[in-house]
XYZ file of C-alpha atoms in Angstrom:
679
model
C -8.608 -133.252 71.526
C -6.171 -135.438 73.357
C -3.398 -132.917 72.744
C -5.370 -130.011 74.190
C -6.352 -131.932 77.319
C -2.845 -133.316 77.924
C -0.618 -131.722 80.547
C 1.982 -130.881 77.903
C 1.930 -130.608 74.127
C 3.776 -133.369 72.261
C 4.430 -131.173 69.204
C 7.869 -129.913 68.045
C 9.116 -127.321 70.588
C 5.806 -127.866 72.471
C 4.092 -125.531 69.999
C 0.303 -125.157 69.848
C -1.275 -128.290 68.242
C -3.656 -126.283 66.026
C -4.669 -129.078 63.663
C -5.604 -131.354 66.579
C -7.844 -128.753 68.264
C -11.585 -128.648 67.755
C -13.593 -125.649 68.969
C -15.623 -127.873 71.284
C -12.387 -128.905 73.055
C -11.759 -125.450 74.529
C -14.441 -125.216 77.203
C -13.830 -128.652 78.801
C -10.050 -128.151 78.577
C -10.232 -124.726 80.250
C -12.604 -126.009 82.948
C -10.229 -128.905 83.603
C -7.203 -126.572 83.848
C -9.056 -124.145 86.147
C -9.762 -127.078 88.461
C -6.127 -128.229 88.293
C -4.893 -124.708 89.027
C -7.272 -124.474 91.992
C -5.699 -127.689 93.306
C -2.238 -126.122 92.891
C -3.427 -123.036 94.826
C -4.952 -125.282 97.470
C -1.615 -127.062 97.881
C -0.016 -123.663 98.596
C -2.669 -122.577 101.127
C -2.733 -125.916 103.005
C 1.058 -126.242 103.195
C 1.865 -126.611 106.899
C 5.353 -125.228 106.485
C 5.868 -121.546 107.209
C 5.396 -119.357 104.110
C 8.608 -118.831 102.119
C 9.415 -117.186 98.826
C 9.767 -120.639 97.216
C 6.708 -122.414 98.640
C 4.366 -119.449 98.239
C 5.478 -116.759 95.753
C 7.304 -119.023 93.280
C 4.708 -121.777 93.651
C 1.940 -119.289 92.825
C 3.939 -117.883 89.878
C 4.360 -121.293 88.235
C 0.794 -122.452 88.884
C -1.650 -122.686 85.992
C 0.918 -122.837 83.189
C -1.233 -125.063 80.966
C -4.309 -122.897 81.667
C -2.279 -119.910 80.456
C -1.230 -121.781 77.291
C -4.745 -122.909 76.372
C -6.402 -119.544 77.063
C -3.732 -117.734 75.023
C -4.414 -120.074 72.077
C -8.149 -119.485 72.433
C -8.014 -115.671 72.641
C -5.395 -115.397 69.889
C -7.615 -117.438 67.588
C -10.558 -115.247 68.561
C -8.581 -112.287 67.177
C -6.845 -113.850 64.170
C -9.063 -116.736 63.003
C -12.442 -116.432 64.672
C -15.932 -117.632 63.817
C -19.368 -117.504 65.428
C -18.664 -120.672 67.417
C -15.480 -119.219 68.955
C -17.226 -115.896 69.655
C -20.063 -117.724 71.426
C -17.528 -119.732 73.447
C -15.820 -116.467 74.485
C -19.101 -115.365 76.123
C -18.908 -118.500 78.318
C -15.161 -118.643 78.887
C -14.531 -114.966 79.802
C -16.821 -114.940 82.899
C -15.319 -118.277 84.035
C -11.792 -116.838 83.908
C -12.879 -113.554 85.520
C -14.510 -115.421 88.408
C -11.442 -117.636 88.773
C -9.220 -114.519 88.965
C -11.397 -113.098 91.745
C -11.277 -116.428 93.583
C -7.494 -116.120 93.733
C -7.303 -112.400 94.609
C -9.954 -112.713 97.320
C -8.495 -115.903 98.827
C -7.700 -114.665 102.348
C -5.580 -117.696 103.315
C -3.451 -117.277 100.204
C -3.058 -113.551 100.822
C -1.975 -114.173 104.430
C 0.865 -116.358 103.158
C 1.850 -113.799 100.494
C 1.734 -111.011 103.077
C 3.841 -113.032 105.508
C 6.612 -113.348 102.876
C 6.208 -109.646 101.956
C 6.741 -108.605 105.583
C 9.997 -110.603 105.760
C 11.364 -109.205 102.487
C 14.275 -107.282 104.037
C 15.683 -110.494 105.574
C 15.245 -112.789 102.580
C 18.311 -111.832 100.524
C 16.325 -111.841 97.266
C 17.816 -110.806 93.925
C 16.235 -107.963 91.901
C 13.968 -110.237 89.894
C 12.743 -112.065 93.000
C 12.113 -108.728 94.721
C 10.061 -107.560 91.725
C 8.031 -110.802 91.648
C 7.304 -110.515 95.368
C 6.261 -106.873 95.000
C 4.102 -107.588 91.957
C 2.424 -110.557 93.649
C 1.736 -108.654 96.863
C 0.370 -105.639 94.981
C -1.928 -107.799 92.850
C -3.738 -108.495 96.124
C -3.300 -105.209 98.002
C -4.289 -102.987 95.062
C -7.517 -104.954 94.852
C -8.395 -104.309 98.488
C -7.063 -107.446 100.202
C -5.706 -105.378 103.124
C -9.013 -103.675 103.863
C -11.360 -104.539 106.708
C -14.406 -106.496 105.559
C -16.765 -103.494 105.750
C -14.372 -101.469 103.572
C -14.024 -104.377 101.148
C -17.785 -104.191 100.734
C -17.549 -100.448 100.017
C -14.792 -101.129 97.465
C -16.863 -103.809 95.733
C -19.820 -101.417 95.631
C -17.647 -98.635 94.124
C -16.293 -101.054 91.515
C -19.816 -102.163 90.653
C -20.985 -98.540 90.256
C -17.939 -97.644 88.161
C -18.528 -100.609 85.904
C -22.160 -99.568 85.340
C -21.369 -95.874 84.856
C -18.531 -96.584 82.423
C -20.848 -98.788 80.397
C -23.547 -96.089 80.431
C -21.002 -93.453 79.361
C -20.061 -95.564 76.339
C -23.671 -96.330 75.454
C -24.480 -92.605 75.483
C -21.554 -91.698 73.224
C -22.496 -94.500 70.837
C -26.143 -93.389 70.798
C -25.161 -89.769 70.057
C -22.828 -90.985 67.286
C -25.513 -93.171 65.743
C -28.352 -90.643 66.107
C -26.697 -87.990 63.948
C -26.740 -87.993 60.161
C -25.936 -85.373 57.563
C -28.244 -86.062 54.608
C -27.293 -84.378 51.322
C -29.358 -84.573 48.124
C -27.504 -82.070 45.926
C -24.137 -83.278 44.634
C -22.783 -79.757 44.127
C -22.645 -79.409 47.937
C -20.055 -82.213 48.072
C -17.395 -80.616 45.888
C -13.851 -81.710 46.752
C -14.723 -85.096 48.214
C -12.876 -88.083 46.694
C -14.823 -90.759 44.822
C -14.337 -93.328 47.602
C -15.955 -91.029 50.208
C -18.901 -90.235 47.907
C -19.394 -93.919 47.191
C -19.431 -94.770 50.904
C -21.898 -91.937 51.653
C -24.192 -93.069 48.824
C -24.059 -96.606 50.237
C -24.960 -95.275 53.690
C -27.944 -93.405 52.216
C -29.109 -96.504 50.386
C -28.940 -98.562 53.591
C -31.188 -95.955 55.223
C -33.588 -95.977 52.248
C -32.732 -92.394 51.332
C -31.709 -90.656 48.133
C -28.368 -88.897 47.791
C -25.621 -89.162 50.396
C -25.521 -89.678 54.166
C -22.523 -88.767 56.348
C -22.181 -89.915 59.967
C -19.920 -89.207 62.938
C -18.055 -92.490 62.473
C -14.419 -91.804 61.541
C -14.449 -93.351 58.020
C -17.317 -90.972 57.142
C -16.398 -87.957 59.290
C -12.674 -87.629 58.480
C -12.954 -87.458 54.643
C -15.722 -84.836 54.847
C -13.722 -82.664 57.264
C -10.565 -83.090 55.143
C -11.894 -82.597 51.619
C -15.345 -80.942 51.572
C -15.102 -77.414 50.141
C -18.502 -76.474 51.623
C -17.554 -74.721 54.860
C -21.079 -74.828 56.322
C -21.164 -78.614 56.026
C -17.805 -78.875 57.786
C -19.075 -76.588 60.553
C -22.236 -78.632 61.026
C -20.251 -81.884 61.241
C -17.611 -80.400 63.543
C -20.142 -79.054 66.030
C -22.096 -82.326 65.997
C -18.925 -84.319 66.617
C -17.735 -81.987 69.383
C -21.068 -81.857 71.218
C -21.614 -85.597 71.671
C -23.273 -86.260 75.074
C -23.230 -82.499 75.801
C -26.694 -81.521 74.623
C -28.801 -81.665 77.778
C -30.748 -84.683 76.539
C -31.020 -88.210 77.953
C -27.587 -89.047 76.503
C -25.818 -86.208 78.339
C -22.671 -87.465 80.121
C -21.837 -84.469 82.323
C -23.222 -85.944 85.534
C -21.885 -89.406 84.684
C -18.266 -88.242 84.296
C -18.489 -86.271 87.538
C -19.688 -89.431 89.281
C -16.956 -91.566 87.664
C -14.201 -89.115 88.659
C -15.493 -88.837 92.239
C -15.913 -92.607 92.679
C -12.369 -93.150 91.397
C -11.174 -90.592 93.940
C -13.082 -92.356 96.749
C -11.629 -95.709 95.696
C -8.101 -94.284 95.699
C -8.575 -92.770 99.168
C -10.026 -96.032 100.476
C -6.842 -97.809 99.344
C -4.632 -95.112 100.892
C -3.784 -92.976 97.846
C -4.112 -89.213 97.493
C -5.840 -89.366 94.079
C -6.767 -91.853 91.360
C -3.666 -90.734 89.429
C -1.442 -91.558 92.413
C -2.984 -95.062 92.454
C -2.557 -95.628 88.698
C 0.917 -94.103 88.344
C 2.409 -96.193 91.131
C 2.488 -98.950 88.484
C 3.849 -96.743 85.688
C 7.262 -95.446 84.761
C 6.237 -91.860 85.523
C 5.451 -92.782 89.185
C 3.616 -89.593 90.249
C 1.100 -87.052 88.912
C 3.646 -84.325 89.625
C 6.151 -86.004 87.274
C 3.502 -86.341 84.541
C 2.463 -82.699 84.922
C 6.087 -81.522 84.698
C 6.605 -83.740 81.633
C 3.546 -82.309 79.864
C 4.437 -78.717 80.787
C 8.028 -79.107 79.574
C 6.830 -80.397 76.196
C 4.246 -77.614 76.070
C 6.900 -74.941 76.607
C 8.967 -76.363 73.732
C 6.089 -77.119 71.322
C 3.906 -74.038 71.794
C 6.026 -71.515 69.835
C 6.169 -73.905 66.841
C 2.435 -74.613 67.105
C 1.660 -70.884 67.088
C 3.871 -70.367 64.018
C 2.165 -73.266 62.224
C -1.278 -71.951 63.141
C -0.415 -68.498 61.743
C 0.993 -70.091 58.574
C -2.185 -72.171 58.173
C -4.487 -69.217 58.828
C -2.658 -66.999 56.326
C -2.761 -69.786 53.728
C -6.497 -70.297 54.377
C -7.211 -66.567 54.029
C -5.353 -66.448 50.714
C -7.016 -69.552 49.374
C -10.490 -69.387 50.848
C -11.230 -65.733 51.612
C -12.147 -66.494 55.250
C -11.894 -63.982 58.092
C -10.784 -66.343 60.819
C -9.553 -69.961 60.961
C -12.039 -72.110 62.912
C -11.874 -75.714 64.167
C -13.852 -76.932 61.157
C -11.265 -75.414 58.802
C -8.176 -77.118 60.255
C -8.137 -80.500 58.496
C -9.289 -79.020 55.170
C -6.603 -76.344 54.851
C -3.895 -78.558 56.395
C -4.473 -81.087 53.599
C -4.416 -78.341 50.942
C -1.151 -76.925 52.301
C 0.383 -80.387 52.538
C -0.448 -81.107 48.900
C 1.136 -77.809 47.890
C 4.371 -78.451 49.807
C 4.914 -82.181 49.182
C 4.306 -83.880 45.887
C 4.368 -87.528 46.956
C 1.786 -90.265 47.277
C 1.713 -93.952 48.171
C 1.331 -95.092 44.588
C 4.853 -93.823 43.827
C 6.331 -95.622 46.830
C 4.554 -98.990 46.869
C 6.590 -100.639 44.059
C 9.668 -100.330 46.305
C 8.041 -102.154 49.222
C 7.310 -105.710 48.150
C 6.226 -107.581 51.298
C 8.801 -110.377 50.968
C 11.596 -107.809 50.590
C 10.414 -105.882 53.664
C 10.259 -109.118 55.713
C 13.814 -109.954 54.630
C 14.767 -106.371 55.467
C 13.503 -106.493 59.035
C 15.138 -109.931 59.494
C 18.461 -108.536 58.207
C 18.237 -105.539 60.553
C 17.648 -107.962 63.469
C 20.585 -110.104 62.323
C 22.960 -107.146 62.089
C 21.882 -105.743 65.448
C 21.297 -108.864 67.537
C 22.874 -111.779 65.634
C 19.530 -113.500 64.959
C 18.709 -115.701 61.967
C 15.231 -116.720 60.823
C 14.664 -120.149 59.284
C 11.246 -120.769 57.773
C 10.039 -124.228 58.796
C 7.186 -126.547 57.816
C 7.341 -128.689 60.976
C 5.335 -126.256 63.127
C 1.553 -126.511 63.115
C -0.416 -123.487 61.802
C -3.920 -122.163 62.434
C -4.239 -120.983 58.803
C -2.364 -121.807 55.589
C -1.333 -118.132 55.119
C 0.665 -118.151 58.366
C 4.455 -118.371 58.042
C 6.432 -120.121 60.806
C 10.092 -119.564 61.667
C 12.725 -120.932 63.979
C 14.698 -117.984 65.351
C 18.315 -118.889 66.129
C 21.200 -117.061 67.769
C 24.820 -116.881 66.590
C 25.485 -120.325 68.106
C 22.469 -121.791 66.246
C 20.641 -122.200 69.575
C 16.848 -121.755 69.511
C 15.822 -118.261 70.620
C 12.125 -118.390 69.772
C 9.399 -119.697 67.519
C 7.869 -116.929 65.380
C 4.466 -116.984 63.672
C 3.827 -114.299 61.021
C 0.310 -113.724 59.683
C 0.237 -110.899 57.126
C -3.006 -110.844 55.108
C -6.652 -109.988 55.869
C -9.454 -112.578 55.837
C -12.956 -112.956 57.193
C -12.026 -114.343 60.612
C -9.352 -111.760 61.442
C -9.929 -108.422 63.167
C -8.522 -105.206 61.687
C -5.226 -103.656 62.613
C -1.849 -105.123 63.524
C -0.562 -106.629 66.765
C 2.067 -108.786 68.410
C 0.996 -111.565 70.735
C 2.376 -114.518 72.714
C 1.459 -118.216 72.524
C 4.001 -119.240 75.137
C 5.990 -117.043 77.502
C 9.682 -117.489 78.203
C 10.799 -118.604 81.677
C 13.502 -120.627 83.474
C 12.600 -123.698 85.549
C 14.539 -126.743 86.755
C 17.672 -125.688 84.899
C 15.891 -125.218 81.556
C 15.431 -121.899 79.732
C 12.016 -122.469 78.139
C 11.895 -120.342 74.995
C 8.921 -118.205 73.896
C 6.471 -118.580 70.997
C 5.686 -115.162 69.512
C 3.297 -114.047 66.778
C 2.873 -110.911 64.681
C -0.446 -110.347 62.924
C -1.065 -107.696 60.236
C -3.561 -106.888 57.473
C -1.541 -106.112 54.343
C -2.810 -106.263 50.747
C -2.778 -109.755 49.297
C -0.798 -110.467 46.127
C -2.798 -110.565 42.869
C -2.228 -112.522 39.667
C -0.233 -109.643 38.214
C 1.386 -108.067 41.299
C 2.985 -109.207 44.559
C 1.877 -107.762 47.896
C 3.105 -104.128 47.784
C 3.055 -102.123 51.020
C 2.389 -98.458 51.653
C 5.134 -96.709 53.627
C 2.787 -96.626 56.617
C 2.472 -100.429 56.379
C 6.261 -100.748 56.267
C 6.547 -98.832 59.556
C 3.702 -100.975 60.957
C 5.632 -104.164 60.163
C 8.790 -102.778 61.815
C 6.712 -101.615 64.809
C 5.157 -105.035 65.438
C 8.503 -106.726 64.847
C 9.985 -104.458 67.546
C 7.401 -105.829 69.987
C 8.260 -109.339 68.739
C 11.975 -108.799 69.497
C 10.999 -107.780 73.041
C 9.160 -111.101 73.358
C 11.676 -113.298 71.486
C 14.810 -112.070 73.289
C 13.237 -112.396 76.754
C 15.610 -113.962 79.273
C 13.986 -113.891 82.712
C 13.230 -116.526 85.337
C 9.538 -115.822 85.859
C 6.888 -115.876 83.100
C 4.857 -112.961 84.502
C 7.952 -110.707 84.250
C 9.003 -111.937 80.812
C 9.090 -110.129 77.447
C 6.463 -107.400 77.056
C 5.207 -107.780 80.664
C 6.340 -104.246 81.502
C 4.798 -100.934 82.555
C 2.265 -99.462 80.138
C 4.381 -96.366 79.436
C 7.478 -98.488 78.626
C 6.078 -101.250 76.417
C 6.081 -99.154 73.209
C 9.818 -98.365 73.377
C 11.097 -101.477 71.507
C 8.372 -101.180 68.863
C 8.591 -97.433 68.247
C 12.379 -97.356 68.223
C 12.606 -99.965 65.436
C 10.404 -97.808 63.166
C 13.322 -95.367 62.891
C 15.277 -97.782 60.659
C 12.559 -97.321 57.980
C 13.815 -93.763 57.390
C 17.535 -94.553 57.223
C 19.406 -94.885 53.916
C 21.629 -97.735 55.179
C 18.586 -99.774 56.180
C 16.387 -98.922 53.184
C 19.103 -100.023 50.770
C 18.722 -103.539 52.189
C 15.066 -103.956 51.263
C 13.497 -100.958 49.441
C 14.005 -102.184 45.890
C 11.605 -101.845 42.979
C 9.832 -105.176 42.581
C 10.359 -105.152 38.789
C 13.688 -103.372 38.233
C 15.491 -103.970 41.583
C 16.264 -100.210 41.628
C 16.878 -98.937 45.178
C 14.352 -96.319 46.348
C 15.475 -92.769 45.456
C 16.467 -90.895 48.613
C 14.503 -87.821 47.467
C 11.364 -89.905 48.091
C 12.550 -90.776 51.584
C 13.356 -87.143 52.342
C 9.821 -86.143 51.322
C 8.371 -88.876 53.555
C 10.421 -87.579 56.489
C 9.436 -83.965 55.844
C 5.727 -84.707 55.519
C 5.815 -86.929 58.641
C 6.670 -83.884 60.770
C 4.326 -81.485 58.958
C 2.256 -79.436 61.464
C 3.899 -81.440 64.268
C 3.727 -78.508 66.678
C -0.057 -78.257 66.419
C -0.404 -82.034 66.635
C 1.803 -82.132 69.750
C -0.215 -79.354 71.384
C -3.418 -81.287 70.708
C -2.042 -84.459 72.336
C -0.745 -82.471 75.308
C -4.157 -80.849 75.806
C -5.757 -84.309 76.082
C -3.104 -85.446 78.573
C -3.622 -82.313 80.670
C -7.398 -82.744 80.635
C -6.983 -86.337 81.790
C -4.736 -85.272 84.688
C -7.161 -82.477 85.649
C -9.862 -85.113 86.227
C -7.663 -87.667 87.970
C -4.615 -85.926 89.457
C -6.519 -83.747 91.950
C -9.668 -84.191 94.038
C -12.492 -83.684 91.497
C -15.251 -83.069 94.065
C -15.145 -79.302 93.428
C -15.809 -79.673 89.677
C -19.414 -78.584 89.268
C -19.448 -77.171 85.737
C -17.775 -79.630 83.352
C -17.440 -77.167 80.464
C -16.053 -74.383 82.650
C -13.494 -76.805 84.122
C -12.441 -77.986 80.673
C -12.121 -74.454 79.261
C -9.770 -73.524 82.116
C -7.556 -76.553 81.395
C -7.477 -75.886 77.628
C -6.516 -72.228 78.049
C -2.790 -73.103 77.931
C -3.052 -75.070 74.664
C -5.813 -73.219 72.782
C -5.138 -72.161 69.195
C -8.570 -72.180 67.537
C -11.398 -69.917 68.780
C -13.485 -71.565 71.498
C -16.876 -73.077 70.602
C -19.374 -72.970 73.488
C -21.492 -75.733 71.884
C -18.746 -78.381 72.235
C -17.143 -80.317 75.101
C -14.319 -82.868 74.905
C -14.779 -84.523 78.311
C -18.297 -85.819 77.711
C -17.070 -88.077 74.881
C -13.467 -88.694 76.054
C -13.830 -92.470 75.899
C -10.111 -93.165 76.413
C -10.263 -91.973 80.016
C -13.897 -92.595 81.017
C -14.422 -95.950 79.362
C -11.089 -97.227 78.003
C -8.044 -98.006 80.110
C -6.307 -94.637 79.857
C -7.475 -92.806 82.983
C -4.393 -90.985 84.344
C -2.519 -92.548 81.427
C -3.155 -90.510 78.313
C 0.284 -88.897 78.691
C 1.914 -92.274 77.898
C 1.528 -91.776 74.134
C 3.983 -88.886 74.253
C 6.093 -90.512 76.980
C 6.880 -93.505 74.750
C 7.774 -91.173 71.860
C 10.321 -89.404 74.071
C 11.932 -92.731 74.989
C 12.193 -93.958 71.420
C 13.574 -90.679 70.014
C 16.148 -90.486 72.818
C 17.165 -94.140 72.361
C 17.527 -93.795 68.593
C 19.723 -90.708 68.950
C 22.153 -92.987 70.806
C 22.119 -95.431 67.868
C 22.692 -92.563 65.422
C 25.624 -91.236 67.440
C 27.411 -94.601 67.182
C 25.960 -95.805 63.849
C 22.533 -97.340 63.297
C 24.040 -100.849 63.149
C 26.363 -100.312 66.114
C 26.897 -103.674 67.832
C 27.905 -101.852 71.005
C 24.602 -99.945 71.318
C 22.519 -102.914 70.117
C 24.108 -105.198 72.724
C 23.391 -102.649 75.465
C 19.790 -102.347 74.266
C 19.395 -106.130 74.171
C 21.018 -106.744 77.570
C 19.314 -103.890 79.415
C 15.917 -103.593 77.701
C 14.891 -106.371 75.307
C 15.951 -109.336 77.457
C 14.981 -107.936 80.835
C 11.186 -107.799 80.621
C 9.724 -106.346 83.806
C 12.297 -107.624 86.300
C 13.278 -104.126 87.398
C 11.987 -100.575 87.357
C 12.091 -99.586 83.651
C 13.760 -96.247 84.340
C 16.684 -98.129 85.901
C 16.854 -100.423 82.869
C 16.708 -97.441 80.508
C 19.443 -95.532 82.375
C 21.669 -98.613 82.298
C 21.240 -98.709 78.513
C 21.512 -94.982 77.841
C 23.676 -93.812 80.722
C 21.118 -91.145 81.664
C 17.404 -90.443 81.899
C 15.613 -89.794 78.588
C 15.440 -86.162 77.467
C 12.436 -84.788 75.539
C 14.742 -82.687 73.347
C 15.436 -85.725 71.119
C 11.736 -85.999 70.282
C 11.445 -82.250 69.740
C 14.447 -82.312 67.398
C 13.016 -85.220 65.419
C 9.665 -83.437 65.198
C 11.403 -80.299 63.976
C 10.207 -78.291 66.980
C 13.711 -77.284 68.070
C 16.952 -77.071 66.095
C 18.904 -80.257 65.442
C 22.339 -80.690 66.978
């Protein structure tokens, strides 16, 4: 407890003192640090000297460091090693931190000082990083309504309150519609084609509901296998229409009016803050900058992808007619016949590949790639405290044996860990009082544990996942900025996936695979014919997949990039948007918008395009590596100096152009996806 409540940690490299922390320490420690941070803020607001960059902006930036450390430990444990006690604490701690954040953003005296510095910015002779910190600090207030008159602040708060309630209601309706549907089957011959695992899960679902036979639901683990493997076309149709008509059935869970209200309130909020649309407000803080740029980006990709998508659709329809004697390919046929065609064209499965991807070899592989590109070495160490015995800890050193970072790696599933894979930060990098304080980074995955007879063997998808998260980790570890809020992965949403996605490319390259893809028993290097099949199948039906993603991005922009007040008929509006990307015949019973949780409940409003945006960046960046050699020191040094080390200190397009020499071109992605001819 003493360690957690101290001002600084007395552990090696000031790492988190996990073994000294008890769950009951968190709440008093966080309350204490909130109070201390309030005192630091108070010292800024009561300073009688005129506001300066140093006494206001920098002072605010470096306030609350220990609060940041303790809350990061708490929330990281809540994801990677949680229990009921921690989850209960989160219910108390989250509102405390939310209220504290509002106390800062709504502190008028503090904002006056920030604004005073902002208004002098042209005379202050600030460097690029200082300019970015000033802009980011000022906008954190102004974009939350600090500049508004009090009556308009009240309107803004009311809009935010309504949006919060409506978004919650939207999600509750979609969940209710998902949970209220079941497909109950009692005759096994109707389920021909389904794999044993899917049948077993459906039988378990039926048993839980006290029913005989099999029950399928609209949850992905139940829905996807049925749509992919069930030979019974009527069942697929029933499931497809149920899935596509969620919250579009004129019942109490209908979301049509709710999404109209959400879109219009977002528009009102944007106008109140001086923006043309909600998309203009959101994109100001994104690489794309404007709705016009996003629309052009989506349309350019559409022009390139549509011919390939049409060819693929025709190929799929002809194959389906040959195989299944159907007249016309419908939405509920897509996944089923795509899987059949894929099996016909590529004879490769994970069981053939896994022996070549022993976890320890893949870890050594990604470390070797990082060493050859960036001169890093990774020394496993026992002196750093862990939150679980499975966690591996490393000192990351540069070519001069100087400490670059501490790295935690947590690879296997257990009861207290959520699903998926992620990179996170226990301590951010920054420079203060002549010291470059190095970061503490963690990657967390859920790979198969070793057994008595076999080591942990990864699927190829898990290999790319490890490289992906390690790419994020490099972004955090190589950070070299002055201010913590601009350090590492603290960058625009549509830029953050570049370091992670670009590193995945090494998984497909012969020179990289030869380092680590060795059979765990024979040491034989993976046959390249396997790798070629992986690459081919990865781009299978890529045109249709691209068109689908573009249609979602365009629908998002149609709700948020123009004034939505004229949208009266949700379905009619959606049909008009989808006209440009439609391949399958339209189904009047279904509507995408009413269950589009990404944009009406998640954080992706005016941001769905960023999935494709990040792919363009990574394909374009990797083409540069391929031109010069995938282990080119020249390109790696440019990537490190202009991207990985720079965090968010400058507009990311400027950083990217400095690395690449030009703006990213979508043709690299289209070439990689096989949608246009390779150079």
